[in-house]
PDB file of C-alpha atoms in Angstrom:
ATOM      1  CA  MET A1389      -8.308  -3.341  -9.106  1.00 38.00           C
ATOM      2  CA  SER A1390      -9.999  -4.829  -6.069  1.00 43.00           C
ATOM      3  CA  CYS A1391      -8.054  -6.652  -3.405  1.00 44.00           C
ATOM      4  CA  GLN A1392      -9.621  -9.930  -4.532  1.00 44.00           C
ATOM      5  CA  LYS A1393      -8.463  -9.376  -8.115  1.00 46.00           C
ATOM      6  CA  ILE A1394      -4.956  -8.613  -6.889  1.00 49.00           C
ATOM      7  CA  LEU A1395      -4.889 -11.741  -4.725  1.00 47.00           C
ATOM      8  CA  THR A1396      -6.090 -13.817  -7.666  1.00 47.00           C
ATOM      9  CA  LYS A1397      -3.274 -12.432  -9.820  1.00 49.00           C
ATOM     10  CA  ILE A1398      -0.724 -13.208  -7.107  1.00 49.00           C
ATOM     11  CA  ALA A1399      -2.011 -16.753  -6.612  1.00 48.00           C
ATOM     12  CA  TYR A1400      -1.881 -17.336 -10.364  1.00 44.00           C
ATOM     13  CA  VAL A1401       1.684 -16.160 -10.692  1.00 44.00           C
ATOM     14  CA  LEU A1402       3.085 -17.669  -7.513  1.00 46.00           C
ATOM     15  CA  ALA A1403       1.673 -21.109  -8.298  1.00 48.00           C
ATOM     16  CA  PRO A1404       4.602 -22.101 -10.573  1.00 48.00           C
ATOM     17  CA  GLU A1405       7.448 -23.993  -8.977  1.00 55.00           C
ATOM     18  CA  ASN A1406      10.031 -21.239  -9.525  1.00 59.00           C
ATOM     19  CA  PRO A1407       8.285 -17.887  -9.776  1.00 65.00           C
ATOM     20  CA  ILE A1408      10.294 -14.841 -10.759  1.00 83.00           C
ATOM     21  CA  ILE A1409       9.243 -11.690  -8.937  1.00 86.00           C
ATOM     22  CA  GLN A1410      10.649  -8.360 -10.045  1.00 90.00           C
ATOM     23  CA  ILE A1411      10.103  -4.761  -9.021  1.00 94.00           C
ATOM     24  CA  ASP A1412       9.680  -1.849 -11.388  1.00 95.00           C
ATOM     25  CA  PHE A1413      10.173   1.177  -9.126  1.00 95.00           C
ATOM     26  CA  ASP A1414       9.480   4.634 -10.503  1.00 95.00           C
ATOM     27  CA  LYS A1415       8.263   7.308  -8.103  1.00 93.00           C
ATOM     28  CA  GLU A1416       6.894   9.596 -10.834  1.00 93.00           C
ATOM     29  CA  LYS A1417       5.403   7.019 -13.197  1.00 95.00           C
ATOM     30  CA  TYR A1418       3.800   4.942 -10.432  1.00 96.00           C
ATOM     31  CA  GLY A1419       2.903   7.741  -8.034  1.00 96.00           C
ATOM     32  CA  ARG A1420      -0.658   8.791  -7.255  1.00 96.00           C
ATOM     33  CA  ASN A1421      -2.341  10.453 -10.245  1.00 96.00           C
ATOM     34  CA  GLN A1422      -3.183  14.051  -9.394  1.00 95.00           C
ATOM     35  CA  ASN A1423      -5.443  14.953 -12.316  1.00 94.00           C
ATOM     36  CA  SER A1424      -8.894  14.282 -10.898  1.00 95.00           C
ATOM     37  CA  GLN A1425     -11.693  16.635 -11.868  1.00 95.00           C
ATOM     38  CA  ASN A1426     -11.966  17.254  -8.103  1.00 95.00           C
ATOM     39  CA  GLN A1427      -8.225  17.332  -7.376  1.00 96.00           C
ATOM     40  CA  LYS A1428      -8.314  20.597  -5.418  1.00 97.00           C
ATOM     41  CA  GLU A1429     -10.984  19.180  -3.097  1.00 96.00           C
ATOM     42  CA  LEU A1430      -8.966  15.983  -2.596  1.00 97.00           C
ATOM     43  CA  GLU A1431      -5.727  17.838  -1.817  1.00 97.00           C
ATOM     44  CA  GLU A1432      -7.510  20.141   0.634  1.00 97.00           C
ATOM     45  CA  PHE A1433      -9.032  17.128   2.399  1.00 97.00           C
ATOM     46  CA  ILE A1434      -5.638  15.412   2.638  1.00 97.00           C
ATOM     47  CA  GLU A1435      -4.252  18.487   4.426  1.00 98.00           C
ATOM     48  CA  THR A1436      -7.225  19.168   6.716  1.00 97.00           C
ATOM     49  CA  ASN A1437      -7.704  15.493   7.583  1.00 96.00           C
ATOM     50  CA  TRP A1438      -4.015  15.173   8.455  1.00 97.00           C
ATOM     51  CA  SER A1439      -4.113  18.314  10.605  1.00 96.00           C
ATOM     52  CA  LEU A1440      -7.154  16.979  12.428  1.00 95.00           C
ATOM     53  CA  LYS A1441      -5.854  13.413  12.907  1.00 93.00           C
ATOM     54  CA  SER A1442      -2.316  14.376  13.916  1.00 94.00           C
ATOM     55  CA  GLY A1443      -3.646  17.149  16.161  1.00 94.00           C
ATOM     56  CA  GLN A1444      -5.841  14.651  17.995  1.00 92.00           C
ATOM     57  CA  ASN A1445      -3.111  12.040  18.105  1.00 91.00           C
ATOM     58  CA  PRO A1446       0.485  13.195  18.629  1.00 90.00           C
ATOM     59  CA  LYS A1447       1.769   9.626  18.048  1.00 92.00           C
ATOM     60  CA  LEU A1448       0.798   9.798  14.369  1.00 92.00           C
ATOM     61  CA  TYR A1449       3.616  10.800  12.062  1.00 92.00           C
ATOM     62  CA  ASN A1450       3.855  11.209   8.343  1.00 95.00           C
ATOM     63  CA  ALA A1451       6.464   9.157   6.521  1.00 95.00           C
ATOM     64  CA  SER A1452       7.182   8.075   2.987  1.00 95.00           C
ATOM     65  CA  LYS A1453       5.597   4.734   2.013  1.00 96.00           C
ATOM     66  CA  PHE A1454       5.722   2.527  -1.034  1.00 96.00           C
ATOM     67  CA  ARG A1455       2.727   2.778  -3.346  1.00 97.00           C
ATOM     68  CA  LEU A1456       1.417  -0.314  -5.110  1.00 95.00           C
ATOM     69  CA  HIS A1457       0.556   0.699  -8.665  1.00 95.00           C
ATOM     70  CA  ASP A1458      -0.133  -2.669 -10.307  1.00 91.00           C
ATOM     71  CA  PHE A1459       1.045  -6.195 -11.040  1.00 87.00           C
ATOM     72  CA  VAL A1460       2.077  -7.191 -14.543  1.00 87.00           C
ATOM     73  CA  ILE A1461       2.228 -10.838 -15.551  1.00 82.00           C
ATOM     74  CA  LYS A1462       4.881 -11.331 -18.213  1.00 79.00           C
ATOM     75  CA  SER A1463       4.695 -15.120 -18.389  1.00 70.00           C
ATOM     76  CA  ASN A1464       3.459 -18.008 -16.272  1.00 65.00           C
ATOM     77  CA  SER A1465       6.321 -17.529 -13.842  1.00 68.00           C
ATOM     78  CA  ASN A1466       7.241 -13.853 -14.145  1.00 82.00           C
ATOM     79  CA  LEU A1467       5.518 -11.184 -12.051  1.00 85.00           C
ATOM     80  CA  ILE A1468       6.493  -7.520 -12.124  1.00 91.00           C
ATOM     81  CA  ILE A1469       5.253  -5.384  -9.235  1.00 92.00           C
ATOM     82  CA  GLN A1470       5.010  -1.713 -10.201  1.00 95.00           C
ATOM     83  CA  VAL A1471       5.870   0.465  -7.203  1.00 96.00           C
ATOM     84  CA  GLY A1472       5.937   4.208  -6.596  1.00 96.00           C
ATOM     85  CA  LEU A1473       5.973   6.409  -3.494  1.00 96.00           C
ATOM     86  CA  THR A1474       3.226   7.883  -1.369  1.00 97.00           C
ATOM     87  CA  SER A1475       2.935   8.904   2.288  1.00 96.00           C
ATOM     88  CA  TYR A1476       0.968   8.019   5.385  1.00 95.00           C
ATOM     89  CA  LYS A1477      -0.719  11.435   5.231  1.00 97.00           C
ATOM     90  CA  GLU A1478      -1.887  10.701   1.674  1.00 97.00           C
ATOM     91  CA  LEU A1479      -3.144   7.290   2.758  1.00 96.00           C
ATOM     92  CA  LEU A1480      -5.347   8.745   5.492  1.00 95.00           C
ATOM     93  CA  GLY A1481      -6.489  11.542   3.170  1.00 96.00           C
ATOM     94  CA  THR A1482      -7.324   9.620   0.016  1.00 96.00           C
ATOM     95  CA  HIS A1483      -8.730   6.365   1.350  1.00 93.00           C
ATOM     96  CA  TYR A1484     -10.852   8.064   4.014  1.00 92.00           C
ATOM     97  CA  HIS A1485     -12.219  10.914   1.891  1.00 95.00           C
ATOM     98  CA  PRO A1486     -16.024  11.128   2.215  1.00 95.00           C
ATOM     99  CA  LYS A1487     -16.317  10.855  -1.587  1.00 95.00           C
ATOM    100  CA  VAL A1488     -13.822   8.024  -2.022  1.00 94.00           C
ATOM    101  CA  GLN A1489     -16.325   6.091  -4.165  1.00 94.00           C
ATOM    102  CA  ASP A1490     -16.626   9.046  -6.547  1.00 95.00           C
ATOM    103  CA  PHE A1491     -12.846   9.223  -6.947  1.00 94.00           C
ATOM    104  CA  SER A1492     -12.715   5.459  -7.530  1.00 93.00           C
ATOM    105  CA  GLN A1493     -15.439   5.677 -10.186  1.00 94.00           C
ATOM    106  CA  GLU A1494     -13.713   8.552 -11.975  1.00 96.00           C
ATOM    107  CA  SER A1495     -10.478   6.611 -11.850  1.00 94.00           C
ATOM    108  CA  ARG A1496     -12.088   3.465 -13.318  1.00 93.00           C
ATOM    109  CA  GLU A1497     -13.536   5.516 -16.167  1.00 94.00           C
ATOM    110  CA  LYS A1498     -10.319   7.394 -16.976  1.00 93.00           C
ATOM    111  CA  PHE A1499      -7.748   4.654 -16.375  1.00 91.00           C
ATOM    112  CA  ASN A1500      -9.081   1.404 -17.821  1.00 85.00           C
ATOM    113  CA  GLN A1501     -10.730   0.022 -14.669  1.00 78.00           C
ATOM    114  CA  ASN A1502      -7.883   1.083 -12.336  1.00 86.00           C
ATOM    115  CA  GLU A1503      -9.906   2.312  -9.372  1.00 90.00           C
ATOM    116  CA  PHE A1504      -6.870   3.404  -7.336  1.00 94.00           C
ATOM    117  CA  ALA A1505      -5.209   5.947  -9.646  1.00 95.00           C
ATOM    118  CA  PHE A1506      -6.112   8.889  -7.367  1.00 96.00           C
ATOM    119  CA  MET A1507      -5.539   6.937  -4.151  1.00 96.00           C
ATOM    120  CA  SER A1508      -2.429   6.573  -2.046  1.00 96.00           C
ATOM    121  CA  ASN A1509      -2.683   2.780  -2.358  1.00 95.00           C
ATOM    122  CA  CYS A1510       0.007   2.503   0.282  1.00 94.00           C
ATOM    123  CA  MET A1511       1.592  -0.941   0.281  1.00 93.00           C
ATOM    124  CA  GLY A1512       0.896  -2.922   3.427  1.00 90.00           C
ATOM    125  CA  VAL A1513       2.430  -6.202   4.485  1.00 89.00           C
ATOM    126  CA  GLY A1514       1.504  -8.873   6.961  1.00 87.00           C
ATOM    127  CA  ALA A1515       2.603 -12.235   8.254  1.00 84.00           C
ATOM    128  CA  ILE A1516       0.500 -15.246   9.040  1.00 87.00           C
ATOM    129  CA  ALA A1517       2.379 -17.191  11.673  1.00 86.00           C
ATOM    130  CA  ILE A1518       1.282 -20.631  12.870  1.00 88.00           C
ATOM    131  CA  THR A1519       2.772 -21.876  16.124  1.00 88.00           C
ATOM    132  CA  LEU A1520       4.102 -25.394  16.621  1.00 91.00           C
ATOM    133  CA  ASP A1521       0.872 -26.249  18.467  1.00 93.00           C
ATOM    134  CA  ASN A1522      -1.216 -25.028  15.470  1.00 93.00           C
ATOM    135  CA  TYR A1523      -2.359 -21.636  16.711  1.00 92.00           C
ATOM    136  CA  VAL A1524      -2.419 -18.554  14.494  1.00 92.00           C
ATOM    137  CA  ILE A1525      -0.804 -15.452  15.967  1.00 89.00           C
ATOM    138  CA  LEU A1526      -3.086 -12.424  15.979  1.00 91.00           C
ATOM    139  CA  GLN A1527      -2.734  -9.084  17.711  1.00 90.00           C
ATOM    140  CA  LYS A1528      -4.866  -6.180  18.762  1.00 92.00           C
ATOM    141  CA  ARG A1529      -3.923  -3.018  16.898  1.00 89.00           C
ATOM    142  CA  ALA A1530      -2.911  -0.072  19.043  1.00 87.00           C
ATOM    143  CA  ALA A1531      -5.700   2.355  19.879  1.00 88.00           C
ATOM    144  CA  TRP A1532      -3.663   5.287  18.519  1.00 87.00           C
ATOM    145  CA  THR A1533      -3.105   3.995  14.957  1.00 87.00           C
ATOM    146  CA  GLY A1534      -4.588   5.922  12.056  1.00 85.00           C
ATOM    147  CA  GLU A1535      -6.139   2.821  10.497  1.00 86.00           C
ATOM    148  CA  ALA A1536      -8.371   0.262  12.204  1.00 87.00           C
ATOM    149  CA  PRO A1537      -7.433   1.166  15.788  1.00 89.00           C
ATOM    150  CA  GLY A1538      -8.152  -1.541  18.350  1.00 92.00           C
ATOM    151  CA  LYS A1539      -9.041  -4.156  15.715  1.00 93.00           C
ATOM    152  CA  ILE A1540      -7.712  -7.722  15.687  1.00 94.00           C
ATOM    153  CA  ASP A1541      -5.213  -8.308  12.883  1.00 91.00           C
ATOM    154  CA  ARG A1542      -2.202 -10.357  11.874  1.00 90.00           C
ATOM    155  CA  PRO A1543       1.210  -8.817  12.605  1.00 88.00           C
ATOM    156  CA  GLY A1544       1.939  -6.358   9.847  1.00 87.00           C
ATOM    157  CA  GLY A1545       2.717  -2.867   8.763  1.00 87.00           C
ATOM    158  CA  HIS A1546       4.357  -1.187   5.808  1.00 91.00           C
ATOM    159  CA  PRO A1547       7.630  -1.730   3.968  1.00 92.00           C
ATOM    160  CA  GLU A1548       9.624   1.403   4.744  1.00 93.00           C
ATOM    161  CA  PRO A1549      11.454   3.423   2.070  1.00 95.00           C
ATOM    162  CA  SER A1550      13.637   4.828   4.873  1.00 93.00           C
ATOM    163  CA  ASN A1551      15.101   1.329   5.416  1.00 91.00           C
ATOM    164  CA  ILE A1552      16.912   1.365   2.079  1.00 90.00           C
ATOM    165  CA  SER A1553      19.322   3.678   0.297  1.00 87.00           C
ATOM    166  CA  PRO A1554      17.922   6.839  -1.342  1.00 86.00           C
ATOM    167  CA  ASN A1555      18.746   5.325  -4.744  1.00 86.00           C
ATOM    168  CA  PHE A1556      15.777   2.916  -4.506  1.00 87.00           C
ATOM    169  CA  THR A1557      17.163   0.188  -6.709  1.00 92.00           C
ATOM    170  CA  ASN A1558      14.592  -2.382  -7.778  1.00 93.00           C
ATOM    171  CA  GLU A1559      16.489  -5.085  -5.875  1.00 92.00           C
ATOM    172  CA  GLU A1560      16.491  -3.049  -2.626  1.00 93.00           C
ATOM    173  CA  VAL A1561      12.775  -2.321  -2.903  1.00 94.00           C
ATOM    174  CA  LEU A1562      11.991  -5.999  -3.505  1.00 91.00           C
ATOM    175  CA  GLU A1563      14.118  -7.025  -0.518  1.00 91.00           C
ATOM    176  CA  GLU A1564      12.392  -4.488   1.765  1.00 92.00           C
ATOM    177  CA  ILE A1565       8.928  -5.624   0.659  1.00 91.00           C
ATOM    178  CA  PHE A1566       9.665  -9.246   1.510  1.00 87.00           C
ATOM    179  CA  LYS A1567      11.831  -8.554   4.566  1.00 89.00           C
ATOM    180  CA  SER A1568       9.413  -6.166   6.283  1.00 89.00           C
ATOM    181  CA  PRO A1569       6.722  -8.755   7.178  1.00 86.00           C
ATOM    182  CA  GLN A1570       9.402 -10.763   8.962  1.00 86.00           C
ATOM    183  CA  GLU A1571      10.509  -7.662  10.861  1.00 86.00           C
ATOM    184  CA  GLU A1572       6.908  -6.819  11.792  1.00 84.00           C
ATOM    185  CA  LEU A1573       6.398 -10.355  13.104  1.00 84.00           C
ATOM    186  CA  ARG A1574       9.606 -10.177  15.175  1.00 84.00           C
ATOM    187  CA  LYS A1575       8.540  -6.829  16.678  1.00 81.00           C
ATOM    188  CA  SER A1576       5.051  -8.090  17.493  1.00 75.00           C
ATOM    189  CA  VAL A1577       5.847 -11.460  19.028  1.00 73.00           C
TER     190      VAL A1577
END
């Protein structure tokens, strides 16, 4: 599902006056599918790309991240976000693979138009902050980051599985997803 399709789904569901947002967390069910016809090539690239990137940049570190699987609309005011686990290493290895379009096409064909089944699809968050004098807060990304170094962006990052208990209750995951943009904004400003 493209980012635009996801945003359209979110806008549709969040439009009601009292939306209900729930998490369905399952690390196995909603993890990255590892049954591509070129799985061995993908796994090898994840490892070699990580070795290269982390070798060139000692500030990079691998950590567990939440994986966005899909959104399910149950009714006009009920949205279920399906969440699994991935890692930063998998993010840099799957989304930056030279044949990422081939993996996306295979995924669309095998999984009913889901183009991200073989991808990390690491969940990112961001905050749009408007100051009292009507300015939008933007920042320049650090030059050492693994994604979009030196680019202008809104304050953001990733909800962190390490910030909640190892039990990963649906309520804790939901709280971390919505709390983390606030934390990122506080750290950045």
